[in-house]
Short mmCIF file of N, CA and C in Angstrom, two decimals:
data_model
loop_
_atom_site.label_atom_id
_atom_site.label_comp_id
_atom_site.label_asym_id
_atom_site.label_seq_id
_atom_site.Cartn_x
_atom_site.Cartn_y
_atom_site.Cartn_z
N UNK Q 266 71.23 88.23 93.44
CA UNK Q 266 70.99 86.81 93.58
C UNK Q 266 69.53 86.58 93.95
N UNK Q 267 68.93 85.29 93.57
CA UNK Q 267 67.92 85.60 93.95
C UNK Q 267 67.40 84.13 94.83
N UNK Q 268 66.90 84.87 95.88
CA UNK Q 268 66.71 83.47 96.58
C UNK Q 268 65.00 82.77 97.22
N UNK Q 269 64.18 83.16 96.01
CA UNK Q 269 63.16 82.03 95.53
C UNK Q 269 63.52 80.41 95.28
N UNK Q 270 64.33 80.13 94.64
CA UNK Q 270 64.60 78.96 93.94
C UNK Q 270 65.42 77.82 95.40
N UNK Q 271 65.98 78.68 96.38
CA UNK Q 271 66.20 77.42 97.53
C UNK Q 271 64.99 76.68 98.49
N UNK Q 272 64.81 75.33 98.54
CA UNK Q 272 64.16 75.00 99.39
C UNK Q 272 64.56 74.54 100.24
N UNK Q 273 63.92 74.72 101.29
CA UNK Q 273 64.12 74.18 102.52
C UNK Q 273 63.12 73.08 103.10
N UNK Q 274 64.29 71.81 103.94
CA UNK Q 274 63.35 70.68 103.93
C UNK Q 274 63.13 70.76 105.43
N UNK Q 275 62.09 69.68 106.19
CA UNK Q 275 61.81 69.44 107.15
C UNK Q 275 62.15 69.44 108.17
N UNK Q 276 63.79 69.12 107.80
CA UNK Q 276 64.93 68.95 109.00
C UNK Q 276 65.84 70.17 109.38
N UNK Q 277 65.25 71.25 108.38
CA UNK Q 277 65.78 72.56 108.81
C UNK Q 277 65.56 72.95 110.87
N UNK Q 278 67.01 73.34 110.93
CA UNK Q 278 67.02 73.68 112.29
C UNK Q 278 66.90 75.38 112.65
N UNK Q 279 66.05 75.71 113.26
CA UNK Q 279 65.42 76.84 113.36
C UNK Q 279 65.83 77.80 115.02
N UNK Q 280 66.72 78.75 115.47
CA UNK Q 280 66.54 79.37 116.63
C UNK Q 280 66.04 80.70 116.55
N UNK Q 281 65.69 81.08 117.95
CA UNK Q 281 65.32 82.37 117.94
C UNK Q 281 66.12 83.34 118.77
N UNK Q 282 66.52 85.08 118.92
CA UNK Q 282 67.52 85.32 119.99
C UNK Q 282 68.49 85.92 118.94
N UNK Q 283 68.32 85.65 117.34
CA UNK Q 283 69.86 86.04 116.84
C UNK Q 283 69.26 87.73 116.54
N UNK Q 284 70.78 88.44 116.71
CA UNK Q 284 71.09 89.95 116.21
C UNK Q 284 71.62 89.81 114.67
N UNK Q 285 70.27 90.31 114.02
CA UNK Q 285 71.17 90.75 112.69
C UNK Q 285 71.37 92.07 112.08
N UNK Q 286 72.25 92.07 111.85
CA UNK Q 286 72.39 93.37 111.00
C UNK Q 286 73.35 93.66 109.49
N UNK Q 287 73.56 95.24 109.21
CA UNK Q 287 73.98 94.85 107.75
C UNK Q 287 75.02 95.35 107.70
N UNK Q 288 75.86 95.24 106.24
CA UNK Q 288 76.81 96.01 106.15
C UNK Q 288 76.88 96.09 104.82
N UNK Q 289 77.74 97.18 104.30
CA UNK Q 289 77.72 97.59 102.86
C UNK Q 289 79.12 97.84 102.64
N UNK Q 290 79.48 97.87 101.08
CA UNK Q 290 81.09 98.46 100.67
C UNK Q 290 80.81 100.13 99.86
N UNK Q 291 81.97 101.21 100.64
CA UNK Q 291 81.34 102.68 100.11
C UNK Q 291 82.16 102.49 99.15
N UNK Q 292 81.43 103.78 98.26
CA UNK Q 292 82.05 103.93 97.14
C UNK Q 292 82.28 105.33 97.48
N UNK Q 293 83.65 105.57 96.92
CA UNK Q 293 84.40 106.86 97.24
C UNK Q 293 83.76 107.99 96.50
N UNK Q 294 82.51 107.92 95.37
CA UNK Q 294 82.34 109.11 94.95
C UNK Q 294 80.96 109.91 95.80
N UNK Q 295 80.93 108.64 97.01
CA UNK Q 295 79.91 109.14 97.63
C UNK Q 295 80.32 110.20 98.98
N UNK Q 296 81.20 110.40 98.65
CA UNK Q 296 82.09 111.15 99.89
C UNK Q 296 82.62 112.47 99.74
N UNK Q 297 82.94 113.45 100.27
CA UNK Q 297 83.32 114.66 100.28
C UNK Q 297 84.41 115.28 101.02
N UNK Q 298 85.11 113.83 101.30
CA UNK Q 298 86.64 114.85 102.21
C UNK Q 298 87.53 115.23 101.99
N UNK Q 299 88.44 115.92 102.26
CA UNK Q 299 90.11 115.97 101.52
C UNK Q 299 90.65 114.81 101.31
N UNK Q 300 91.26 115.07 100.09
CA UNK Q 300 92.01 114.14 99.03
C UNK Q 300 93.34 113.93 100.13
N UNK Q 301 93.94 112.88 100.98
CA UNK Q 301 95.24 112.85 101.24
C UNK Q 301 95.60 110.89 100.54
N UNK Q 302 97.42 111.31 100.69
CA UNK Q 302 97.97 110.13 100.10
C UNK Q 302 97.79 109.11 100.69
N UNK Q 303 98.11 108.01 99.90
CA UNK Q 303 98.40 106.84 100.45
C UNK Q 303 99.03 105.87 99.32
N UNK Q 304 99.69 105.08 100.40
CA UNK Q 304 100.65 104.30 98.92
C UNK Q 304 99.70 103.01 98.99
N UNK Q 305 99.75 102.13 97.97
CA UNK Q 305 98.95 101.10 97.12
C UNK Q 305 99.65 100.51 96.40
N UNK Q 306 100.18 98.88 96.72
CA UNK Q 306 101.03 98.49 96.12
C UNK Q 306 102.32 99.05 95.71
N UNK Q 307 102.99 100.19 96.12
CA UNK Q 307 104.27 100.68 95.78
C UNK Q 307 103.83 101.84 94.93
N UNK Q 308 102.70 102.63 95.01
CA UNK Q 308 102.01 103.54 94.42
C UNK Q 308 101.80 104.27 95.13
N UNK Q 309 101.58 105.92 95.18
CA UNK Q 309 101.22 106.94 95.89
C UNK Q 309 99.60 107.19 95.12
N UNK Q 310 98.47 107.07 95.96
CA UNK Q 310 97.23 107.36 95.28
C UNK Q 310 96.60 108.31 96.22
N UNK Q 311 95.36 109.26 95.57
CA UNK Q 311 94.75 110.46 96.53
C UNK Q 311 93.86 109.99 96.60
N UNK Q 312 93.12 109.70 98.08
CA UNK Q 312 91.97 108.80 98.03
C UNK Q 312 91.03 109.95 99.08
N UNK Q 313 89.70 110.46 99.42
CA UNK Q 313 89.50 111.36 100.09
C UNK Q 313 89.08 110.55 101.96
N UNK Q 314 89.81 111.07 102.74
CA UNK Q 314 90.19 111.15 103.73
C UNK Q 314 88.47 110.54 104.49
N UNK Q 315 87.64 110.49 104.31
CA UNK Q 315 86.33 110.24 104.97
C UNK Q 315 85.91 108.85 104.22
N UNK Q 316 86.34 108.06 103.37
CA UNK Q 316 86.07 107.62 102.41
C UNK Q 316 87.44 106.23 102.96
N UNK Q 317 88.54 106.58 103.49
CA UNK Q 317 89.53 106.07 103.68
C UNK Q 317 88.89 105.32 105.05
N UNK Q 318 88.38 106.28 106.20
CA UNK Q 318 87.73 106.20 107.11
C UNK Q 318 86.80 104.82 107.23
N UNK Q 319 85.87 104.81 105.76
CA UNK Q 319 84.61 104.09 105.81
C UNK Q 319 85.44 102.62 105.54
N UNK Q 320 86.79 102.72 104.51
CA UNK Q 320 87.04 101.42 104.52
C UNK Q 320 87.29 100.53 105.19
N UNK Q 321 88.41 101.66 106.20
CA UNK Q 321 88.74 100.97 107.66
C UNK Q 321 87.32 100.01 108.41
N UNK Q 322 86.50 101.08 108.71
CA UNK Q 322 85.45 100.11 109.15
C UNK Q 322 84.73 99.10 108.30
N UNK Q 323 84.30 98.95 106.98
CA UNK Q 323 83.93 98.58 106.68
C UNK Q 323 84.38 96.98 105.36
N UNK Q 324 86.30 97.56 105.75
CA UNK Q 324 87.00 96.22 105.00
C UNK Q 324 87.31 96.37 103.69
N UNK Q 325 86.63 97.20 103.04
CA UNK Q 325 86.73 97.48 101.47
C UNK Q 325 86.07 98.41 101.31
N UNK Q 326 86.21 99.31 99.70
CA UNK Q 326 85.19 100.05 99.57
C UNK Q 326 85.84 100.59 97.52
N UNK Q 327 84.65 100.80 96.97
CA UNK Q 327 84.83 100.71 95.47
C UNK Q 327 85.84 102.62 95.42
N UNK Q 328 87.42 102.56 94.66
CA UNK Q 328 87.94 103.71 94.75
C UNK Q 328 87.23 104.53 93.04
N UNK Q 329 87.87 105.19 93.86
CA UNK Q 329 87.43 106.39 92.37
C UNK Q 329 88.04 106.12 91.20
N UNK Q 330 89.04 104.82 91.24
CA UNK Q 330 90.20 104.98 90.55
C UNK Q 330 89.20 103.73 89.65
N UNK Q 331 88.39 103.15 90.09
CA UNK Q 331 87.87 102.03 89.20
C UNK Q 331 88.11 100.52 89.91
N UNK Q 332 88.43 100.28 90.62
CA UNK Q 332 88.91 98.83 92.12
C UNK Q 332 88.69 99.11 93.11
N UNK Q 333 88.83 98.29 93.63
CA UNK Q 333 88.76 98.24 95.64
C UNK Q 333 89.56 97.78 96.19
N UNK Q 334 89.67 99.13 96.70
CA UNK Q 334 90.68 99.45 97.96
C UNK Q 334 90.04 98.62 98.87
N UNK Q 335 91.31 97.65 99.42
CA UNK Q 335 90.83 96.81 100.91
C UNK Q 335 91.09 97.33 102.10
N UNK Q 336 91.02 97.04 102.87
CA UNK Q 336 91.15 97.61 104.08
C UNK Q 336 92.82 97.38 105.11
N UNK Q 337 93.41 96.44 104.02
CA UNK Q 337 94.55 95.84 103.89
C UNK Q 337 95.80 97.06 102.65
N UNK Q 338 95.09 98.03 102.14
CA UNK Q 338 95.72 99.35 101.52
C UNK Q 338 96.42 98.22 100.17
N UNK Q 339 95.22 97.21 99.68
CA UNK Q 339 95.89 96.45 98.71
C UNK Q 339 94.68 96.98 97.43
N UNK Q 340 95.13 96.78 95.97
CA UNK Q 340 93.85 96.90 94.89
C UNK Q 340 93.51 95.25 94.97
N UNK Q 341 91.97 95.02 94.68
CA UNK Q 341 91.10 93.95 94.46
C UNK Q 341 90.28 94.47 93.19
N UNK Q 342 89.90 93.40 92.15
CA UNK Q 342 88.85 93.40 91.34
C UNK Q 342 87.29 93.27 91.92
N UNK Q 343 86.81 92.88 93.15
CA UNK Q 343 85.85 92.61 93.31
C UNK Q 343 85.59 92.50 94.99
N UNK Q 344 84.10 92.64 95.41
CA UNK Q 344 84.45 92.29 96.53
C UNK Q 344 84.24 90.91 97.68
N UNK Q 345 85.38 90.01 97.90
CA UNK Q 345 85.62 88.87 98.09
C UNK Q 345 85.28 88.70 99.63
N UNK Q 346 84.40 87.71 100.07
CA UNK Q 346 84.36 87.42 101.47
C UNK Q 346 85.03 86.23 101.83
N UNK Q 347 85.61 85.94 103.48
CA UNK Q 347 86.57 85.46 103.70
C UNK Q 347 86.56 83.47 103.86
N UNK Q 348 85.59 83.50 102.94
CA UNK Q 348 85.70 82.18 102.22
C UNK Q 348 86.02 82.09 100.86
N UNK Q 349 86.67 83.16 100.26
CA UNK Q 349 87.10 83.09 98.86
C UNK Q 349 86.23 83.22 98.04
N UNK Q 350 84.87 83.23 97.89
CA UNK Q 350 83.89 83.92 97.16
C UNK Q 350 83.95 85.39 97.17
N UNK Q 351 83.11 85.26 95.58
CA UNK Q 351 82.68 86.56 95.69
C UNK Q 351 81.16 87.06 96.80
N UNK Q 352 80.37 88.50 97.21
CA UNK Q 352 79.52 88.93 97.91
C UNK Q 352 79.18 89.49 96.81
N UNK Q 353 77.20 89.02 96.95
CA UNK Q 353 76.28 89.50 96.27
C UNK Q 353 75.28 90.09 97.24
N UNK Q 354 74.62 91.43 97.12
CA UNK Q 354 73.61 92.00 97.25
C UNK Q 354 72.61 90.61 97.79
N UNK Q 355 72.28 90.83 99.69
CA UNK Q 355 71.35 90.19 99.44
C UNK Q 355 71.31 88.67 99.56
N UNK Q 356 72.41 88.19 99.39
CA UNK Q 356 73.29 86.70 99.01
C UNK Q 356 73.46 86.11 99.97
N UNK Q 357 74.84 86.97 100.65
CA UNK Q 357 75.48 86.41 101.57
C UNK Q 357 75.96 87.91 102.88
N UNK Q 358 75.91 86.06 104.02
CA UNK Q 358 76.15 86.73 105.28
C UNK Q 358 77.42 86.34 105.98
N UNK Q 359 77.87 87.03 106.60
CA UNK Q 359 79.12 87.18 107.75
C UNK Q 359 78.52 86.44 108.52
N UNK Q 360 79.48 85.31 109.44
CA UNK Q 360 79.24 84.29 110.50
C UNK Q 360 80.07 84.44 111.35
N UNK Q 361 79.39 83.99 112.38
CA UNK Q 361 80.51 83.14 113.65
C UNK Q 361 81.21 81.96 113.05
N UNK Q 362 82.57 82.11 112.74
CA UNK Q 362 83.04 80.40 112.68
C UNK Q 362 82.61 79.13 112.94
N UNK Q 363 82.93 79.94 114.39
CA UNK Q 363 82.71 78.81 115.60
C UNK Q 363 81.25 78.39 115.14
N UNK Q 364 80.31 78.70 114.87
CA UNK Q 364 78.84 78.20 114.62
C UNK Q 364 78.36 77.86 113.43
N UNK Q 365 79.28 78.67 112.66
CA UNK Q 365 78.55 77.96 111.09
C UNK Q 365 79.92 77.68 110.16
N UNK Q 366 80.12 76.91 109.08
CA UNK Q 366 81.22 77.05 108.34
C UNK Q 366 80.49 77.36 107.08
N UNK Q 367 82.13 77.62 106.56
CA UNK Q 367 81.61 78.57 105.15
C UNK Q 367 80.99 77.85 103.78
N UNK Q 368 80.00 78.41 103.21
CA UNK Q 368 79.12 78.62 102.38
C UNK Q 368 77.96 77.42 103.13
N UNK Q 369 77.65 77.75 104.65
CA UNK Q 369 76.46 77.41 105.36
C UNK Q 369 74.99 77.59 104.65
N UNK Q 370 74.12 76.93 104.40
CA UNK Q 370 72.89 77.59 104.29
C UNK Q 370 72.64 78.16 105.39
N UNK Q 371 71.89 79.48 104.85
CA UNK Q 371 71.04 80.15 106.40
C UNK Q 371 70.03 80.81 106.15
N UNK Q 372 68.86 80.48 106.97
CA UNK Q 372 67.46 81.34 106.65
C UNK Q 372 67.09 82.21 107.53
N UNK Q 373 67.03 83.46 107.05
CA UNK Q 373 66.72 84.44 108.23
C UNK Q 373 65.24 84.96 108.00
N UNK Q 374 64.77 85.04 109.12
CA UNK Q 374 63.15 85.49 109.23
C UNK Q 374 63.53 86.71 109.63
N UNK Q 375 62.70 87.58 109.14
CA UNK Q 375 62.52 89.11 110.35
C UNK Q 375 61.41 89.86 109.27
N UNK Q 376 60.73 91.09 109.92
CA UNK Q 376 59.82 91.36 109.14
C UNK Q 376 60.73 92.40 107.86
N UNK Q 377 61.71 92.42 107.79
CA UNK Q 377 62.32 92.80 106.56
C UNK Q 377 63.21 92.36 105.51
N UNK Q 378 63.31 91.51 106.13
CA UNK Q 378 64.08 90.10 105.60
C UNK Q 378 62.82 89.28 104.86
N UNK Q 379 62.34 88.97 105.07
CA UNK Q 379 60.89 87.96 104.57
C UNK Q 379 61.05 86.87 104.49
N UNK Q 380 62.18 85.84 105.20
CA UNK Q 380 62.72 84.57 105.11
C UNK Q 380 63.81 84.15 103.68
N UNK Q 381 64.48 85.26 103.82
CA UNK Q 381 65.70 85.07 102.78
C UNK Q 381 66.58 84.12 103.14
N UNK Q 382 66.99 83.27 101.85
CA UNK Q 382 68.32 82.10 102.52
C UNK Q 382 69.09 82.70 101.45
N UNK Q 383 70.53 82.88 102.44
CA UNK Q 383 71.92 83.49 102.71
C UNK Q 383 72.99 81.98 102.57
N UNK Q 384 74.15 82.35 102.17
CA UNK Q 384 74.94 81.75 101.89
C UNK Q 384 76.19 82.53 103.05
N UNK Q 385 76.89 81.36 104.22
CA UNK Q 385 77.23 82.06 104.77
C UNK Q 385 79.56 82.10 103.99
N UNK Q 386 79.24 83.07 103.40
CA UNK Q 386 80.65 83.68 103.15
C UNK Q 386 82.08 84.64 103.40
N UNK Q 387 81.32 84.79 104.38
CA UNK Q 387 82.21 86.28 105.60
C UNK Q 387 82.33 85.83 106.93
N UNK Q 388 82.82 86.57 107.38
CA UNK Q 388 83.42 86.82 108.73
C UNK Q 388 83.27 88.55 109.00
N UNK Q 389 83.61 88.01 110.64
CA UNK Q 389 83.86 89.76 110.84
C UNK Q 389 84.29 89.49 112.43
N UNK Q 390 85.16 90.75 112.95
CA UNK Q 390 85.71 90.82 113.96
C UNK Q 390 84.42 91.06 115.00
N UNK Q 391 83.50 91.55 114.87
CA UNK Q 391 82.38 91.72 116.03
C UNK Q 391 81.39 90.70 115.93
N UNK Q 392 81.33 89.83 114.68
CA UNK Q 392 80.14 88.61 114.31
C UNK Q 392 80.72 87.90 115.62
N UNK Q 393 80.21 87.78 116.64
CA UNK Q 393 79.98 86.31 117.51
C UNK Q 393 78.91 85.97 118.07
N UNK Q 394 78.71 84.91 118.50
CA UNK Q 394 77.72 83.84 118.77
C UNK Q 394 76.71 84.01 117.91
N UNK Q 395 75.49 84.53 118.26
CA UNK Q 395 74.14 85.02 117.59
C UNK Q 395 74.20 86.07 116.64
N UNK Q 396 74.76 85.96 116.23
CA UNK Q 396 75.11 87.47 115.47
C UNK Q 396 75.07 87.25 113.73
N UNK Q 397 74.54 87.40 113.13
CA UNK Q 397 74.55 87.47 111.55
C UNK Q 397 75.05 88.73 111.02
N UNK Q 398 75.29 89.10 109.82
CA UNK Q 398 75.89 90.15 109.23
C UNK Q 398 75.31 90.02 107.60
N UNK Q 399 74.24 90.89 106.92
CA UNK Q 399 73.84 90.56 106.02
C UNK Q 399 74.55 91.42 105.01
N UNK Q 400 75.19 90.93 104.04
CA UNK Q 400 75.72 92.20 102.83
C UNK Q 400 74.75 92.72 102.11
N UNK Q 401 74.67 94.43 102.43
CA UNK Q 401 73.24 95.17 101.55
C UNK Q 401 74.37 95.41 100.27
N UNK Q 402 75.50 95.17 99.95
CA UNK Q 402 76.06 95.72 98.65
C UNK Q 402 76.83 97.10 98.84
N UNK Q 403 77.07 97.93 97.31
CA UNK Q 403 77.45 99.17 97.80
C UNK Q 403 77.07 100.75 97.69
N UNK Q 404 77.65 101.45 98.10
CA UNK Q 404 77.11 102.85 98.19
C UNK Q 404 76.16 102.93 98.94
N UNK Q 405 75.25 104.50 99.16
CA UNK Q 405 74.69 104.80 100.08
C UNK Q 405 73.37 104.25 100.17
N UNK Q 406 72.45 103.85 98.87
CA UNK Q 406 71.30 103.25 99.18
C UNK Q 406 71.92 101.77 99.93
N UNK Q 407 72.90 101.23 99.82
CA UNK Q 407 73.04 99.87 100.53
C UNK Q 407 73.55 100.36 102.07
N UNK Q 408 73.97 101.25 102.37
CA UNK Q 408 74.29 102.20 103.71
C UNK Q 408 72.65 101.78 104.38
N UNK Q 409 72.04 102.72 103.84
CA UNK Q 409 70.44 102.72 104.13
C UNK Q 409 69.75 101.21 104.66
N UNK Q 410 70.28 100.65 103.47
CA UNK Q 410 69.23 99.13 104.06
C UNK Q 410 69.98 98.44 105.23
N UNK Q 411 70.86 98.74 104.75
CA UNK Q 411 71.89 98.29 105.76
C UNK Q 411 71.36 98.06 107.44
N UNK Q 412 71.34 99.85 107.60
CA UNK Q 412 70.70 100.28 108.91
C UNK Q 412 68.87 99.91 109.42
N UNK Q 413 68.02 99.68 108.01
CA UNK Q 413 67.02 99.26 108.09
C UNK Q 413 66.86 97.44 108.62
N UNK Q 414 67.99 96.86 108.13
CA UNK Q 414 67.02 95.41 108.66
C UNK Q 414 67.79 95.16 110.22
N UNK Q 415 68.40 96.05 110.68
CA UNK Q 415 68.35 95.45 111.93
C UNK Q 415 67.75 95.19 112.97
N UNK Q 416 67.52 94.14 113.26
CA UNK Q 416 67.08 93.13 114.21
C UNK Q 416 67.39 92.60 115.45
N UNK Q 417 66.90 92.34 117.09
CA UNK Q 417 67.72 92.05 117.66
C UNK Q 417 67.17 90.73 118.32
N UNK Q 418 66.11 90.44 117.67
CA UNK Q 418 65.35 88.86 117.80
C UNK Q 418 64.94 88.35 116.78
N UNK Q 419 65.71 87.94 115.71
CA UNK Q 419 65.68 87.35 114.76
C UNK Q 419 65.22 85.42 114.53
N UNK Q 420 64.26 84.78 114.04
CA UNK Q 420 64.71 83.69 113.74
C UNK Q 420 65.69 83.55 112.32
N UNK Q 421 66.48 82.45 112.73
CA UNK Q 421 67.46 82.45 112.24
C UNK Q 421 67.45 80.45 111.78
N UNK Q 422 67.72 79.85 110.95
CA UNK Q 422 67.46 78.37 110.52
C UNK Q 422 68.46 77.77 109.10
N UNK Q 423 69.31 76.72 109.73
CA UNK Q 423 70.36 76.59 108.89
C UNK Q 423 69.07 75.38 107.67
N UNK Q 424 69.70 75.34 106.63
CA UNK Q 424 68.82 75.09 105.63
C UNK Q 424 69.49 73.56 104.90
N UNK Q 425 69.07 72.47 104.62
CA UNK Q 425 69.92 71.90 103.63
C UNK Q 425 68.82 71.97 102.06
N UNK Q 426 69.81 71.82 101.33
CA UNK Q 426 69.55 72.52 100.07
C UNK Q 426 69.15 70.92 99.41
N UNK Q 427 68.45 70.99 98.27
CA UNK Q 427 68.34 70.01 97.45
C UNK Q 427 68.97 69.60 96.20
N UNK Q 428 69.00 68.57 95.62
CA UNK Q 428 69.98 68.53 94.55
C UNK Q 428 69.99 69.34 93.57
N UNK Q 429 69.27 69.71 93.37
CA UNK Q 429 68.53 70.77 92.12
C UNK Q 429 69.84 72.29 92.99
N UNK Q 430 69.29 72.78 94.39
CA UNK Q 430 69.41 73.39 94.60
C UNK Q 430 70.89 73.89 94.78
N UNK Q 431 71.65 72.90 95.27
CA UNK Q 431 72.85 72.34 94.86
C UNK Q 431 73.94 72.90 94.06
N UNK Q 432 73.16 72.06 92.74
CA UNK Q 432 73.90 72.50 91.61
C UNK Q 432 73.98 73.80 91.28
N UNK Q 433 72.59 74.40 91.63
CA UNK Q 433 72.45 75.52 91.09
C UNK Q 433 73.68 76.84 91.38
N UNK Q 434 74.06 76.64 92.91
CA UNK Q 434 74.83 77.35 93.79
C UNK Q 434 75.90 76.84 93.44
N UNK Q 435 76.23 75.94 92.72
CA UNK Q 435 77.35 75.27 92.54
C UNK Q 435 78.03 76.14 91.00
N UNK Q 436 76.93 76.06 90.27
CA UNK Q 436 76.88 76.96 88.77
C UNK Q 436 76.94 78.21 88.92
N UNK Q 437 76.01 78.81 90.35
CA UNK Q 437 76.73 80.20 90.54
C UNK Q 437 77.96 80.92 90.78
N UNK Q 438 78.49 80.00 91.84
CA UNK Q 438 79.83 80.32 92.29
C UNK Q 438 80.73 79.67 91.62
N UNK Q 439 81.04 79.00 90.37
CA UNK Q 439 81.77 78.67 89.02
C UNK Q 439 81.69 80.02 88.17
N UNK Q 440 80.54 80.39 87.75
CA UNK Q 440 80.48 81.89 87.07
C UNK Q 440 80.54 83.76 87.60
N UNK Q 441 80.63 83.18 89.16
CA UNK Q 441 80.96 84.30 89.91
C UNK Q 441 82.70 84.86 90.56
N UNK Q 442 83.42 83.48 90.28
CA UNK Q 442 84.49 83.31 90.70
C UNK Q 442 85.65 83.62 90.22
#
């Protein structure tokens, strides 16, 4: 996704104080553990045991089999954050409820971030108050960035979008959905 094309107007509200960090979905061929079972929809599948591990923590993760395994031991086509969108590389971030609702604008400053605006589409059991959660995507180079943009004084600035800008997000998530 690419997020040149949002502007942000005057009345953008801006704090400082937030923790961000990242998270990624593994892909099982990046893994090396023993193969044990597990059932999947009324299915017995061999999924490798370190790899099973990463989903737990991490909610999903792409199987060997060609889908994603959720963290719920269900198959998915894609991987969906808990506003019913799809998560793009980069895109979108995990929120506090309580502080933002879903598909929030949000602009994050940090010196690795470079003032990217995020679409907020996730959740997560440890996201509270100040806390952002940026999706680096999957496999191990998104592991990597993952661990690279964290931050623990972030500015952080909810954004309103323009009509142009709007639509545009509007046309994305029609063709992403």
């Amino acid at each position: 996704a690419d997020n040149d094309h949002f502007t942000l107007n005057k009345a953008d509200n801006c704090t400082t104080g937030w923790r961000i960090t990242g998270y990624y979905v593994p892909l099982e061929k990046d893994f090396k553990g023993a193969k044990v079972n597990l059932t999947v929809g009324g299915t017995v599948y061999q999924f490798r045991d370190d790899f099973i591990k990463a989903v737990r923590m991490q909610g999903s993760g792409y199987s060997d089999y060609g889908w994603v395994l959720s963290c719920c031991w269900q198959k998915r086509t894609g991987i969906i954050g808990a506003c019913g969108k799809p998560l793009e590389k980069l895109a979108a971030v995990a929120r506090d409820p309580a502080l933002f609702k879903c598909k929030a604008c949000i602009k994050i400053n940090t010196d690795q971030l470079k003032s990217y605006t995020f679409s907020a589409l996730d959740t997560g059991g440890a996201i509270k108050g100040k806390h952002l959660d940026v999706f680096c995507g999957a496999g191990n180079e998104a592991k990597r960035l993952a661990n690279q943009i964290t931050n623990n004084n972030a500015e952080v600035c909810t954004c309103q979008l323009n009509s142009h800008d709007k639509l545009m997000i509007n046309i994305c998530l029609l063709y992403t959905s």
